[in-house]
N, CA, C and O atoms as a DFTB+ gen file, in Angstrom:
652 C
 N C O
     1  1      69.243     -26.929     -86.091
     2  2      70.156     -27.862     -86.693
     3  2      69.692     -29.269     -86.384
     4  3      69.280     -29.561     -85.261
     5  1      69.758     -30.159     -87.395
     6  2      69.348     -31.497     -87.219
     7  2      70.471     -32.358     -86.639
     8  3      71.651     -32.129     -86.902
     9  1      70.084     -33.321     -85.869
    10  2      71.063     -34.196     -85.246
    11  2      71.316     -35.388     -86.171
    12  3      70.363     -36.032     -86.610
    13  1      72.599     -35.699     -86.480
    14  2      72.882     -36.886     -87.311
    15  2      72.442     -38.170     -86.615
    16  3      72.449     -38.271     -85.388
    17  1      72.081     -39.094     -87.392
    18  2      71.720     -40.426     -86.824
    19  2      72.536     -41.482     -87.554
    20  3      72.988     -41.237     -88.672
    21  1      72.737     -42.651     -86.952
    22  2      73.482     -43.697     -87.596
    23  2      72.705     -44.258     -88.803
    24  3      71.478     -44.181     -88.867
    25  1      73.455     -44.816     -89.741
    26  2      72.822     -45.457     -90.877
    27  2      72.016     -46.652     -90.400
    28  3      72.458     -47.341     -89.480
    29  1      70.879     -46.925     -90.966
    30  2      70.096     -48.058     -90.573
    31  2      70.832     -49.390     -90.895
    32  3      71.881     -49.389     -91.539
    33  1      70.281     -50.471     -90.450
    34  2      70.962     -51.802     -90.588
    35  2      71.138     -52.214     -92.056
    36  3      71.944     -53.107     -92.316
    37  1      70.450     -51.631     -93.009
    38  2      70.555     -52.041     -94.396
    39  2      71.898     -51.668     -94.995
    40  3      72.148     -52.002     -96.154
    41  1      72.746     -51.014     -94.289
    42  2      74.008     -50.535     -94.847
    43  2      74.996     -51.678     -95.205
    44  3      75.947     -51.459     -95.956
    45  1      74.776     -52.839     -94.689
    46  2      75.629     -53.975     -95.049
    47  2      74.753     -55.197     -95.293
    48  3      73.662     -55.322     -94.738
    49  1      75.262     -56.108     -96.147
    50  2      74.501     -57.328     -96.415
    51  2      74.592     -58.231     -95.196
    52  3      75.643     -58.316     -94.561
    53  1      73.511     -58.898     -94.872
    54  2      73.537     -59.841     -93.774
    55  2      74.140     -61.137     -94.282
    56  3      74.911     -61.773     -93.564
    57  1      73.817     -61.540     -95.483
    58  2      74.348     -62.746     -96.091
    59  2      74.217     -62.594     -97.603
    60  3      73.130     -62.370     -98.136
    61  1      75.336     -62.721     -98.264
    62  2      75.332     -62.633     -99.725
    63  2      74.816     -63.942    -100.313
    64  3      74.637     -64.934     -99.607
    65  1      74.584     -63.918    -101.611
    66  2      74.149     -65.135    -102.285
    67  2      75.284     -66.175    -102.334
    68  3      76.460     -65.826    -102.434
    69  1      74.922     -67.391    -102.264
    70  2      75.925     -68.494    -102.298
    71  2      76.709     -68.391    -103.591
    72  3      76.126     -68.193    -104.657
    73  1      78.022     -68.522    -103.508
    74  2      78.866     -68.529    -104.705
    75  2      79.338     -67.141    -105.109
    76  3      79.996     -66.996    -106.139
    77  1      79.014     -66.094    -104.307
    78  2      79.377     -64.736    -104.611
    79  2      80.146     -64.182    -103.424
    80  3      79.913     -64.588    -102.285
    81  1      81.080     -63.238    -103.691
    82  2      81.759     -62.555    -102.660
    83  2      81.566     -61.048    -102.816
    84  3      81.486     -60.519    -103.924
    85  1      81.495     -60.385    -101.676
    86  2      81.339     -58.896    -101.720
    87  2      82.749     -58.348    -101.990
    88  3      83.681     -58.598    -101.227
    89  1      82.881     -57.600    -103.086
    90  2      84.180     -57.092    -103.446
    91  2      84.312     -55.600    -103.081
    92  3      85.431     -55.094    -102.999
    93  1      83.194     -54.888    -102.860
    94  2      83.324     -53.494    -102.424
    95  2      81.953     -53.052    -101.844
    96  3      80.898     -53.575    -102.201
    97  1      82.032     -52.087    -100.956
    98  2      80.875     -51.427    -100.377
    99  2      81.212     -49.937    -100.254
   100  3      81.884     -49.522     -99.310
   101  1      80.749     -49.155    -101.196
   102  2      81.103     -47.736    -101.288
   103  2      79.998     -46.907    -100.691
   104  3      78.844     -47.101    -101.073
   105  1      80.272     -45.992     -99.774
   106  2      79.281     -45.088     -99.190
   107  2      78.378     -45.774     -98.184
   108  3      77.265     -45.314     -97.930
   109  1      78.844     -46.857     -97.618
   110  2      78.004     -47.629     -96.719
   111  2      78.373     -47.493     -95.240
   112  3      77.970     -48.306     -94.408
   113  1      79.131     -46.470     -94.939
   114  2      79.522     -46.264     -93.527
   115  2      79.307     -44.782     -93.206
   116  3      79.113     -43.947     -94.090
   117  1      79.349     -44.503     -91.922
   118  2      79.265     -43.096     -91.511
   119  2      77.842     -42.826     -90.980
   120  3      77.090     -43.726     -90.607
   121  1      77.548     -41.577     -90.977
   122  2      76.228     -41.125     -90.475
   123  2      75.476     -40.453     -91.558
   124  3      76.023     -40.055     -92.587
   125  1      74.181     -40.329     -91.303
   126  2      73.313     -39.651     -92.283
   127  2      72.368     -38.713     -91.465
   128  3      71.716     -39.129     -90.508
   129  1      72.337     -37.475     -91.885
   130  2      71.504     -36.492     -91.215
   131  2      70.015     -36.708     -91.641
   132  3      69.718     -37.275     -92.693
   133  1      69.144     -36.240     -90.798
   134  2      67.705     -36.312     -91.117
   135  2      67.481     -35.535     -92.361
   136  3      67.919     -34.390     -92.472
   137  1      66.786     -36.149     -93.332
   138  2      66.495     -35.491     -94.597
   139  2      67.601     -35.639     -95.651
   140  3      67.385     -35.319     -96.819
   141  1      68.736     -36.103     -95.263
   142  2      69.841     -36.305     -96.203
   143  2      69.666     -37.596     -96.982
   144  3      69.077     -38.552     -96.477
   145  1      70.165     -37.633     -98.189
   146  2      70.080     -38.856     -99.008
   147  2      71.490     -39.260     -99.351
   148  3      72.295     -38.441     -99.796
   149  1      71.791     -40.546     -99.140
   150  2      73.077     -41.135     -99.500
   151  2      72.822     -42.398    -100.304
   152  3      71.734     -42.971    -100.255
   153  1      73.821     -42.819    -101.031
   154  2      73.749     -44.072    -101.815
   155  2      74.808     -45.021    -101.295
   156  3      75.979     -44.658    -101.179
   157  1      74.398     -46.222    -100.986
   158  2      75.314     -47.284    -100.591
   159  2      75.364     -48.313    -101.705
   160  3      74.363     -48.964    -102.002
   161  1      76.547     -48.463    -102.332
   162  2      76.691     -49.393    -103.475
   163  2      77.519     -50.586    -102.994
   164  3      78.649     -50.443    -102.526
   165  1      76.902     -51.788    -103.131
   166  2      77.586     -53.019    -102.785
   167  2      77.766     -53.837    -104.063
   168  3      76.819     -54.036    -104.824
   169  1      78.980     -54.305    -104.287
   170  2      79.276     -55.043    -105.508
   171  2      79.579     -56.534    -105.092
   172  3      80.434     -56.817    -104.252
   173  1      78.843     -57.416    -105.720
   174  2      79.101     -58.851    -105.508
   175  2      79.604     -59.476    -106.761
   176  3      79.079     -59.211    -107.843
   177  1      80.632     -60.320    -106.644
   178  2      81.282     -60.956    -107.762
   179  2      81.193     -62.447    -107.642
   180  3      81.479     -62.999    -106.579
   181  1      80.800     -63.126    -108.714
   182  2      80.681     -64.574    -108.648
   183  2      82.061     -65.191    -108.535
   184  3      83.032     -64.723    -109.131
   185  1      82.117     -66.264    -107.747
   186  2      83.350     -66.987    -107.510
   187  2      83.497     -68.122    -108.505
   188  3      82.612     -68.970    -108.616
   189  1      84.599     -68.147    -109.226
   190  2      84.848     -69.199    -110.210
   191  2      84.796     -70.564    -109.547
   192  3      85.509     -70.776    -108.566
   193  1      83.996     -71.495    -110.028
   194  2      84.033     -72.851    -109.439
   195  2      85.336     -73.531    -109.766
   196  3      86.033     -73.193    -110.722
   197  1      85.643     -74.525    -108.914
   198  2      86.888     -75.275    -109.038
   199  2      86.624     -76.739    -109.282
   200  3      85.746     -77.318    -108.642
   201  1      87.349     -77.348    -110.177
   202  2      87.260     -78.768    -110.497
   203  2      88.607     -79.447    -110.345
   204  3      89.621     -78.972    -110.856
   205  1      88.604     -80.567    -109.633
   206  2      89.804     -81.350    -109.464
   207  2      89.559     -82.806    -109.976
   208  3      88.543     -83.425    -109.658
   209  1      90.481     -83.301    -110.743
   210  2      90.412     -84.684    -111.246
   211  2      91.407     -85.514    -110.462
   212  3      92.577     -85.149    -110.350
   213  1      90.948     -86.628    -109.921
   214  2      91.844     -87.542    -109.228
   215  2      91.807     -88.913    -109.800
   216  3      90.762     -89.363    -110.269
   217  1      92.947     -89.610    -109.776
   218  2      93.068     -90.916    -110.382
   219  2      93.724     -91.874    -109.428
   220  3      94.628     -91.513    -108.675
   221  1      93.251     -93.112    -109.472
   222  2      93.890     -94.212    -108.748
   223  2      94.296     -95.219    -109.815
   224  3      93.496     -95.560    -110.686
   225  1      95.547     -95.699    -109.749
   226  2      96.039     -96.756    -110.645
   227  2      96.269     -97.998    -109.790
   228  3      96.989     -97.954    -108.792
   229  1      95.657     -99.090    -110.190
   230  2      95.807    -100.367    -109.486
   231  2      96.706    -101.266    -110.353
   232  3      96.358    -101.592    -111.488
   233  1      97.844    -101.653    -109.814
   234  2      98.787    -102.506    -110.507
   235  2      98.912    -103.814    -109.731
   236  3      99.954    -104.080    -109.132
   237  1      97.875    -104.620    -109.735
   238  2      97.862    -105.900    -109.019
   239  2      98.051    -107.095    -109.903
   240  3      97.992    -108.230    -109.432
   241  1      98.282    -106.862    -111.205
   242  2      98.505    -107.996    -112.151
   243  2      99.754    -107.788    -112.943
   244  3      99.821    -108.223    -114.093
   245  1     100.756    -107.142    -112.385
   246  2     102.021    -106.971    -113.040
   247  2     102.193    -105.640    -113.815
   248  3     103.257    -105.415    -114.391
   249  1     101.191    -104.770    -113.843
   250  2     101.327    -103.506    -114.514
   251  2     102.266    -102.549    -113.777
   252  3     102.502    -102.700    -112.578
   253  1     102.789    -101.584    -114.489
   254  2     103.757    -100.678    -113.912
   255  2     103.408     -99.195    -114.195
   256  3     104.192     -98.317    -113.834
   257  1     102.289     -98.904    -114.811
   258  2     101.952     -97.531    -115.196
   259  2     101.571     -96.771    -113.890
   260  3     101.161     -97.357    -112.888
   261  1     101.738     -95.427    -113.978
   262  2     101.400     -94.557    -112.881
   263  2     100.365     -93.536    -113.364
   264  3     100.007     -93.523    -114.541
   265  1      99.902     -92.710    -112.485
   266  2      98.951     -91.668    -112.768
   267  2      99.470     -90.792    -113.951
   268  3      98.680     -90.374    -114.797
   269  1     100.754     -90.529    -114.001
   270  2     101.314     -89.664    -115.057
   271  2     101.196     -90.249    -116.421
   272  3     101.269     -89.517    -117.408
   273  1     101.011     -91.568    -116.526
   274  2     100.896     -92.246    -117.847
   275  2      99.530     -92.067    -118.449
   276  3      99.319     -92.476    -119.591
   277  1      98.565     -91.460    -117.720
   278  2      97.212     -91.302    -118.221
   279  2      96.882     -89.800    -118.225
   280  3      96.293     -89.309    -117.263
   281  1      97.238     -89.078    -119.259
   282  2      96.931     -87.633    -119.296
   283  2      95.449     -87.377    -119.071
   284  3      94.597     -88.119    -119.560
   285  1      95.151     -86.312    -118.320
   286  2      93.741     -85.942    -118.030
   287  2      93.377     -84.618    -118.705
   288  3      94.238     -83.787    -118.996
   289  1      92.078     -84.451    -118.942
   290  2      91.576     -83.328    -119.658
   291  2      90.249     -82.822    -119.061
   292  3      89.471     -83.598    -118.507
   293  1      90.012     -81.525    -119.184
   294  2      88.710     -80.956    -118.877
   295  2      88.303     -80.236    -120.141
   296  3      88.989     -79.300    -120.550
   297  1      87.234     -80.628    -120.767
   298  2      86.769     -80.010    -122.039
   299  2      87.850     -80.071    -123.122
   300  3      87.965     -79.169    -123.951
   301  1      88.631     -81.140    -123.099
   302  2      89.670     -81.338    -124.143
   303  2      90.954     -80.605    -123.862
   304  3      91.898     -80.706    -124.647
   305  1      91.026     -79.867    -122.765
   306  2      92.250     -79.119    -122.420
   307  2      92.968     -79.897    -121.320
   308  3      92.362     -80.315    -120.334
   309  1      94.267     -80.081    -121.513
   310  2      95.073     -80.822    -120.585
   311  2      95.021     -80.199    -119.174
   312  3      95.093     -78.982    -119.004
   313  1      94.889     -81.106    -118.154
   314  2      94.838     -80.687    -116.790
   315  2      95.609     -81.714    -115.948
   316  3      95.438     -82.918    -116.138
   317  1      96.415     -81.269    -115.064
   318  2      97.187     -82.198    -114.211
   319  2      96.246     -82.887    -113.212
   320  3      95.289     -82.271    -112.743
   321  1      96.508     -84.147    -112.888
   322  2      95.766     -84.870    -111.880
   323  2      95.974     -84.152    -110.545
   324  3      97.052     -83.619    -110.283
   325  1      94.966     -84.143    -109.730
   326  2      94.971     -83.588    -108.375
   327  2      95.235     -82.077    -108.342
   328  3      95.533     -81.546    -107.273
   329  1      95.139     -81.386    -109.446
   330  2      95.311     -79.940    -109.476
   331  2      93.911     -79.299    -109.534
   332  3      93.006     -79.770    -110.223
   333  1      93.788     -78.194    -108.766
   334  2      92.547     -77.453    -108.774
   335  2      92.532     -76.559    -110.023
   336  3      93.465     -75.798    -110.277
   337  1      91.445     -76.676    -110.788
   338  2      91.334     -75.884    -112.029
   339  2      90.075     -75.055    -112.013
   340  3      88.986     -75.613    -111.877
   341  1      90.177     -73.733    -112.148
   342  2      88.940     -72.922    -112.247
   343  2      88.238     -73.228    -113.531
   344  3      88.893     -73.376    -114.563
   345  1      86.925     -73.330    -113.515
   346  2      86.094     -73.520    -114.686
   347  2      84.951     -72.529    -114.682
   348  3      84.719     -71.835    -113.692
   349  1      84.240     -72.467    -115.790
   350  2      83.102     -71.581    -115.925
   351  2      81.895     -72.148    -115.229
   352  3      81.624     -73.344    -115.336
   353  1      81.144     -71.298    -114.499
   354  2      79.950     -71.724    -113.769
   355  2      78.810     -71.900    -114.778
   356  3      78.813     -71.278    -115.840
   357  1      77.845     -72.746    -114.440
   358  2      76.631     -72.959    -115.197
   359  2      76.871     -73.398    -116.621
   360  3      76.091     -73.087    -117.521
   361  1      77.939     -74.114    -116.818
   362  2      78.285     -74.653    -118.149
   363  2      78.634     -76.153    -117.961
   364  3      79.201     -76.555    -116.945
   365  1      78.277     -76.946    -118.970
   366  2      78.587     -78.343    -118.935
   367  2      80.064     -78.537    -119.236
   368  3      80.604     -78.005    -120.206
   369  1      80.688     -79.309    -118.383
   370  2      82.137     -79.639    -118.543
   371  2      82.255     -81.160    -118.630
   372  3      81.420     -81.898    -118.107
   373  1      83.339     -81.616    -119.318
   374  2      83.547     -83.040    -119.486
   375  2      84.988     -83.399    -119.128
   376  3      85.950     -82.889    -119.703
   377  1      85.090     -84.300    -118.152
   378  2      86.399     -84.821    -117.722
   379  2      86.713     -86.062    -118.587
   380  3      85.831     -86.868    -118.883
   381  1      87.971     -86.189    -118.974
   382  2      88.377     -87.355    -119.789
   383  2      89.836     -87.665    -119.516
   384  3      90.520     -86.909    -118.826
   385  1      90.308     -88.767    -120.050
   386  2      91.683     -89.197    -119.893
   387  2      92.106     -90.003    -121.121
   388  3      91.270     -90.496    -121.878
   389  1      93.416     -90.125    -121.298
   390  2      93.943     -90.985    -122.351
   391  2      94.001     -92.408    -121.826
   392  3      94.663     -92.661    -120.820
   393  1      93.311     -93.366    -122.496
   394  2      93.357     -94.770    -122.027
   395  2      94.649     -95.444    -122.442
   396  3      95.381     -94.960    -123.305
   397  1      94.917     -96.600    -121.789
   398  2      96.082     -97.407    -122.138
   399  2      95.662     -98.838    -122.308
   400  3      94.855     -99.349    -121.531
   401  1      96.204     -99.503    -123.327
   402  2      95.973    -100.930    -123.503
   403  2      96.492    -101.667    -122.266
   404  3      97.520    -101.292    -121.702
   405  1      95.798    -102.689    -121.859
   406  2      96.205    -103.449    -120.684
   407  2      95.659    -102.931    -119.381
   408  3      95.914    -103.515    -118.328
   409  1      94.883    -101.800    -119.428
   410  2      94.221    -101.251    -118.257
   411  2      92.767    -101.020    -118.536
   412  3      92.390    -100.608    -119.633
   413  1      91.956    -101.281    -117.554
   414  2      90.498    -101.045    -117.686
   415  2      90.177     -99.864    -116.830
   416  3      90.579     -99.814    -115.668
   417  1      89.461     -98.909    -117.369
   418  2      89.081     -97.677    -116.621
   419  2      87.691     -97.892    -116.028
   420  3      86.804     -98.460    -116.665
   421  1      87.531     -97.437    -114.827
   422  2      86.215     -97.390    -114.208
   423  2      85.376     -96.292    -114.852
   424  3      85.885     -95.519    -115.664
   425  1      84.118     -96.220    -114.504
   426  2      83.335     -95.008    -114.873
   427  2      83.820     -93.897    -113.989
   428  3      84.436     -94.149    -112.953
   429  1      83.554     -92.666    -114.380
   430  2      83.876     -91.528    -113.557
   431  2      83.005     -91.538    -112.348
   432  3      81.858     -91.980    -112.414
   433  1      83.519     -91.058    -111.228
   434  2      82.752     -90.990    -110.008
   435  2      83.026     -89.670    -109.258
   436  3      83.405     -88.669    -109.865
   437  1      82.830     -89.690    -107.954
   438  2      82.935     -88.455    -107.206
   439  2      81.748     -87.601    -107.571
   440  3      80.606     -88.060    -107.531
   441  1      82.018     -86.338    -107.931
   442  2      80.946     -85.409    -108.328
   443  2      80.601     -85.472    -109.805
   444  3      79.643     -84.821    -110.224
   445  1      81.331     -86.222    -110.611
   446  2      81.040     -86.362    -112.035
   447  2      80.013     -87.462    -112.280
   448  3      79.894     -88.411    -111.505
   449  1      79.283     -87.310    -113.365
   450  2      78.431     -88.392    -113.873
   451  2      79.365     -89.475    -114.430
   452  3      80.538     -89.218    -114.701
   453  1      78.829     -90.679    -114.595
   454  2      79.612     -91.833    -115.045
   455  2      80.358     -91.549    -116.384
   456  3      81.413     -92.134    -116.631
   457  1      79.824     -90.672    -117.226
   458  2      80.487     -90.328    -118.475
   459  2      81.410     -89.130    -118.360
   460  3      81.876     -88.625    -119.381
   461  1      81.690     -88.660    -117.154
   462  2      82.621     -87.554    -116.932
   463  2      82.020     -86.155    -117.047
   464  3      82.742     -85.160    -116.979
   465  1      80.697     -86.079    -117.221
   466  2      80.091     -84.785    -117.338
   467  2      79.716     -84.193    -115.979
   468  3      79.323     -84.902    -115.053
   469  1      79.859     -82.808    -115.890
   470  2      79.544     -82.114    -114.644
   471  2      79.266     -80.667    -114.961
   472  3      79.895     -80.077    -115.839
   473  1      78.288     -80.078    -114.215
   474  2      78.016     -78.640    -114.281
   475  2      78.207     -78.102    -112.866
   476  3      77.659     -78.650    -111.910
   477  1      78.959     -77.063    -112.740
   478  2      79.218     -76.476    -111.427
   479  2      78.601     -75.107    -111.336
   480  3      78.458     -74.397    -112.332
   481  1      78.232     -74.741    -110.103
   482  2      77.627     -73.431    -109.801
   483  2      78.732     -72.508    -109.282
   484  3      79.796     -72.988    -108.890
   485  1      78.497     -71.179    -109.274
   486  2      79.497     -70.301    -108.713
   487  2      79.905     -70.723    -107.277
   488  3      79.052     -71.023    -106.442
   489  1      81.201     -70.737    -107.024
   490  2      81.738     -71.077    -105.729
   491  2      81.861     -72.565    -105.434
   492  3      82.394     -72.938    -104.388
   493  1      81.378     -73.432    -106.339
   494  2      81.476     -74.861    -106.124
   495  2      82.972     -75.307    -106.139
   496  3      83.817     -74.719    -106.814
   497  1      83.232     -76.341    -105.383
   498  2      84.582     -76.978    -105.389
   499  2      84.305     -78.483    -105.470
   500  3      84.009     -79.126    -104.463
   501  1      84.406     -79.028    -106.676
   502  2      84.029     -80.414    -106.902
   503  2      85.258     -81.255    -107.357
   504  3      86.252     -80.741    -107.869
   505  1      85.115     -82.562    -107.134
   506  2      86.158     -83.526    -107.473
   507  2      85.572     -84.680    -108.287
   508  3      84.533     -85.233    -107.926
   509  1      86.225     -85.034    -109.363
   510  2      85.838     -86.161    -110.163
   511  2      86.944     -87.251    -110.054
   512  3      88.137     -86.948    -110.075
   513  1      86.519     -88.477    -109.942
   514  2      87.516     -89.551    -109.708
   515  2      87.368     -90.654    -110.769
   516  3      86.287     -90.877    -111.314
   517  1      88.493     -91.335    -111.042
   518  2      88.466     -92.469    -111.940
   519  2      89.606     -93.436    -111.488
   520  3      90.622     -93.008    -110.941
   521  1      89.393     -94.752    -111.740
   522  2      90.370     -95.734    -111.394
   523  2      90.754     -96.543    -112.643
   524  3      89.889     -96.910    -113.438
   525  1      92.007     -96.806    -112.803
   526  2      92.498     -97.681    -113.877
   527  2      93.139     -98.899    -113.246
   528  3      93.992     -98.767    -112.368
   529  1      92.730    -100.111    -113.692
   530  2      93.228    -101.338    -113.104
   531  2      93.875    -102.151    -114.225
   532  3      93.300    -102.323    -115.299
   533  1      95.104    -102.655    -113.946
   534  2      95.764    -103.443    -114.966
   535  2      95.045    -104.772    -115.115
   536  3      94.591    -105.360    -114.133
   537  1      94.948    -105.235    -116.348
   538  2      94.215    -106.456    -116.658
   539  2      95.175    -107.623    -116.544
   540  3      96.297    -107.577    -117.049
   541  1      94.711    -108.685    -115.862
   542  2      95.543    -109.898    -115.723
   543  2      95.779    -110.493    -117.100
   544  3      94.877    -110.548    -117.936
   545  1      96.995    -110.933    -117.314
   546  2      97.318    -111.585    -118.627
   547  2      96.666    -112.940    -118.662
   548  3      96.452    -113.574    -117.628
   549  1      96.351    -113.377    -119.867
   550  2      95.710    -114.676    -120.082
   551  2      96.577    -115.494    -121.078
   552  3      97.118    -114.976    -122.055
   553  1      96.665    -116.752    -120.775
   554  2      97.412    -117.636    -121.660
   555  2      96.524    -118.880    -121.970
   556  3      95.999    -119.521    -121.059
   557  1      96.385    -119.178    -123.193
   558  2      95.672    -120.339    -123.574
   559  2      96.612    -121.343    -124.244
   560  3      97.314    -121.000    -125.195
   561  1      96.625    -122.559    -123.755
   562  2      97.512    -123.570    -124.317
   563  2      96.627    -124.456    -125.226
   564  3      95.565    -124.922    -124.812
   565  1      97.082    -124.669    -126.443
   566  2      96.409    -125.542    -127.403
   567  2      97.387    -126.636    -127.801
   568  3      98.550    -126.374    -128.110
   569  1      96.894    -127.859    -127.786
   570  2      97.712    -128.983    -128.152
   571  2      97.123    -129.659    -129.367
   572  3      95.919    -129.903    -129.452
   573  1      98.010    -129.957    -130.311
   574  2      97.613    -130.675    -131.533
   575  2      98.504    -131.931    -131.613
   576  3      99.722    -131.845    -131.464
   577  1      97.898    -133.057    -131.842
   578  2      98.666    -134.289    -132.028
   579  2      98.451    -134.741    -133.465
   580  3      97.322    -134.904    -133.926
   581  1      99.564    -134.938    -134.156
   582  2      99.506    -135.399    -135.548
   583  2      99.988    -136.853    -135.580
   584  3     101.136    -137.148    -135.245
   585  1      99.110    -137.732    -135.979
   586  2      99.413    -139.177    -136.104
   587  2      99.470    -139.548    -137.595
   588  3      98.662    -140.362    -138.042
   589  1     100.353    -139.007    -138.339
   590  2     100.411    -139.318    -139.766
   591  2     101.472    -140.370    -140.167
   592  3     101.659    -140.683    -141.343
   593  1     102.147    -140.892    -139.139
   594  2     103.178    -141.890    -139.419
   595  2     103.003    -143.142    -138.530
   596  3     103.967    -143.810    -138.157
   597  1     101.755    -143.416    -138.221
   598  2     101.473    -144.639    -137.508
   599  2     101.268    -144.427    -135.991
   600  3     100.918    -145.378    -135.293
   601  1     101.474    -143.233    -135.480
   602  2     101.251    -143.049    -134.034
   603  2      99.794    -143.146    -133.681
   604  3      98.920    -143.059    -134.543
   605  1      99.529    -143.337    -132.333
   606  2      98.136    -143.459    -131.896
   607  2      97.860    -142.659    -130.619
   608  3      96.863    -142.900    -129.938
   609  1      98.713    -141.737    -130.306
   610  2      98.516    -140.935    -129.081
   611  2      97.457    -139.855    -129.301
   612  3      97.231    -139.414    -130.428
   613  1      96.802    -139.429    -128.196
   614  2      95.796    -138.377    -128.232
   615  2      96.249    -137.245    -127.318
   616  3      97.221    -137.394    -126.578
   617  1      95.564    -136.140    -127.364
   618  2      95.937    -134.928    -126.599
   619  2      96.148    -135.255    -125.127
   620  3      97.110    -134.771    -124.531
   621  1      95.275    -136.067    -124.518
   622  2      95.387    -136.356    -123.099
   623  2      96.641    -137.140    -122.748
   624  3      97.006    -137.235    -121.576
   625  1      97.321    -137.719    -123.780
   626  2      98.566    -138.428    -123.452
   627  2      99.760    -137.481    -123.289
   628  3     100.854    -137.934    -122.951
   629  1      99.577    -136.200    -123.517
   630  2     100.598    -135.195    -123.366
   631  2     100.224    -134.136    -122.373
   632  3      99.609    -133.140    -122.756
   633  1     100.565    -134.297    -121.113
   634  2     100.175    -133.327    -120.069
   635  2     100.811    -131.957    -120.382
   636  3     101.955    -131.875    -120.828
   637  1     100.031    -130.880    -120.135
   638  2     100.529    -129.530    -120.386
   639  2     100.784    -128.880    -118.994
   640  3     100.057    -129.099    -118.025
   641  1     101.871    -128.067    -118.967
   642  2     102.254    -127.400    -117.717
   643  2     102.625    -125.962    -118.033
   644  3     103.150    -125.677    -119.109
   645  1     102.355    -125.054    -117.104
   646  2     102.824    -123.704    -117.163
   647  2     103.719    -123.493    -115.995
   648  3     103.316    -123.722    -114.855
   649  1     104.954    -123.052    -116.248
   650  2     105.835    -122.829    -115.138
   651  2     106.306    -121.373    -115.119
   652  3     107.072    -120.984    -114.237
């Protein structure tokens, strides 16, 4: 009678590929007798990458809008700000938002390219950022002096004030 021996070290993965998780290992435990044949099946599953969009709104010139006033999108599909969204690996994705008059948007940053494009690998967890800043209002004062009845005053004779 043959004496059973332990399975060799190949029975389990030492390290799986990045972005994958081992979901099952069937027949990979126990003993194996001399001359016996067994099959050890290990299944690895790719991990869906995650994308988060974050926004900063700067209201330093009288603006009152908030993050919620700028809807965000990934590939044209609405996505909440600061929410983790699973996306497809090895595919080009585009982050975007709805702009507002009176606010200037920065280019995209974080892990996104300036135009909001990003490609993620299995298991990636990336964040794209954008800032919207309210634009300072501008006022131009124009003065016209009409001297059609004998007057002789010029623009500089009428001081202009903003209060």
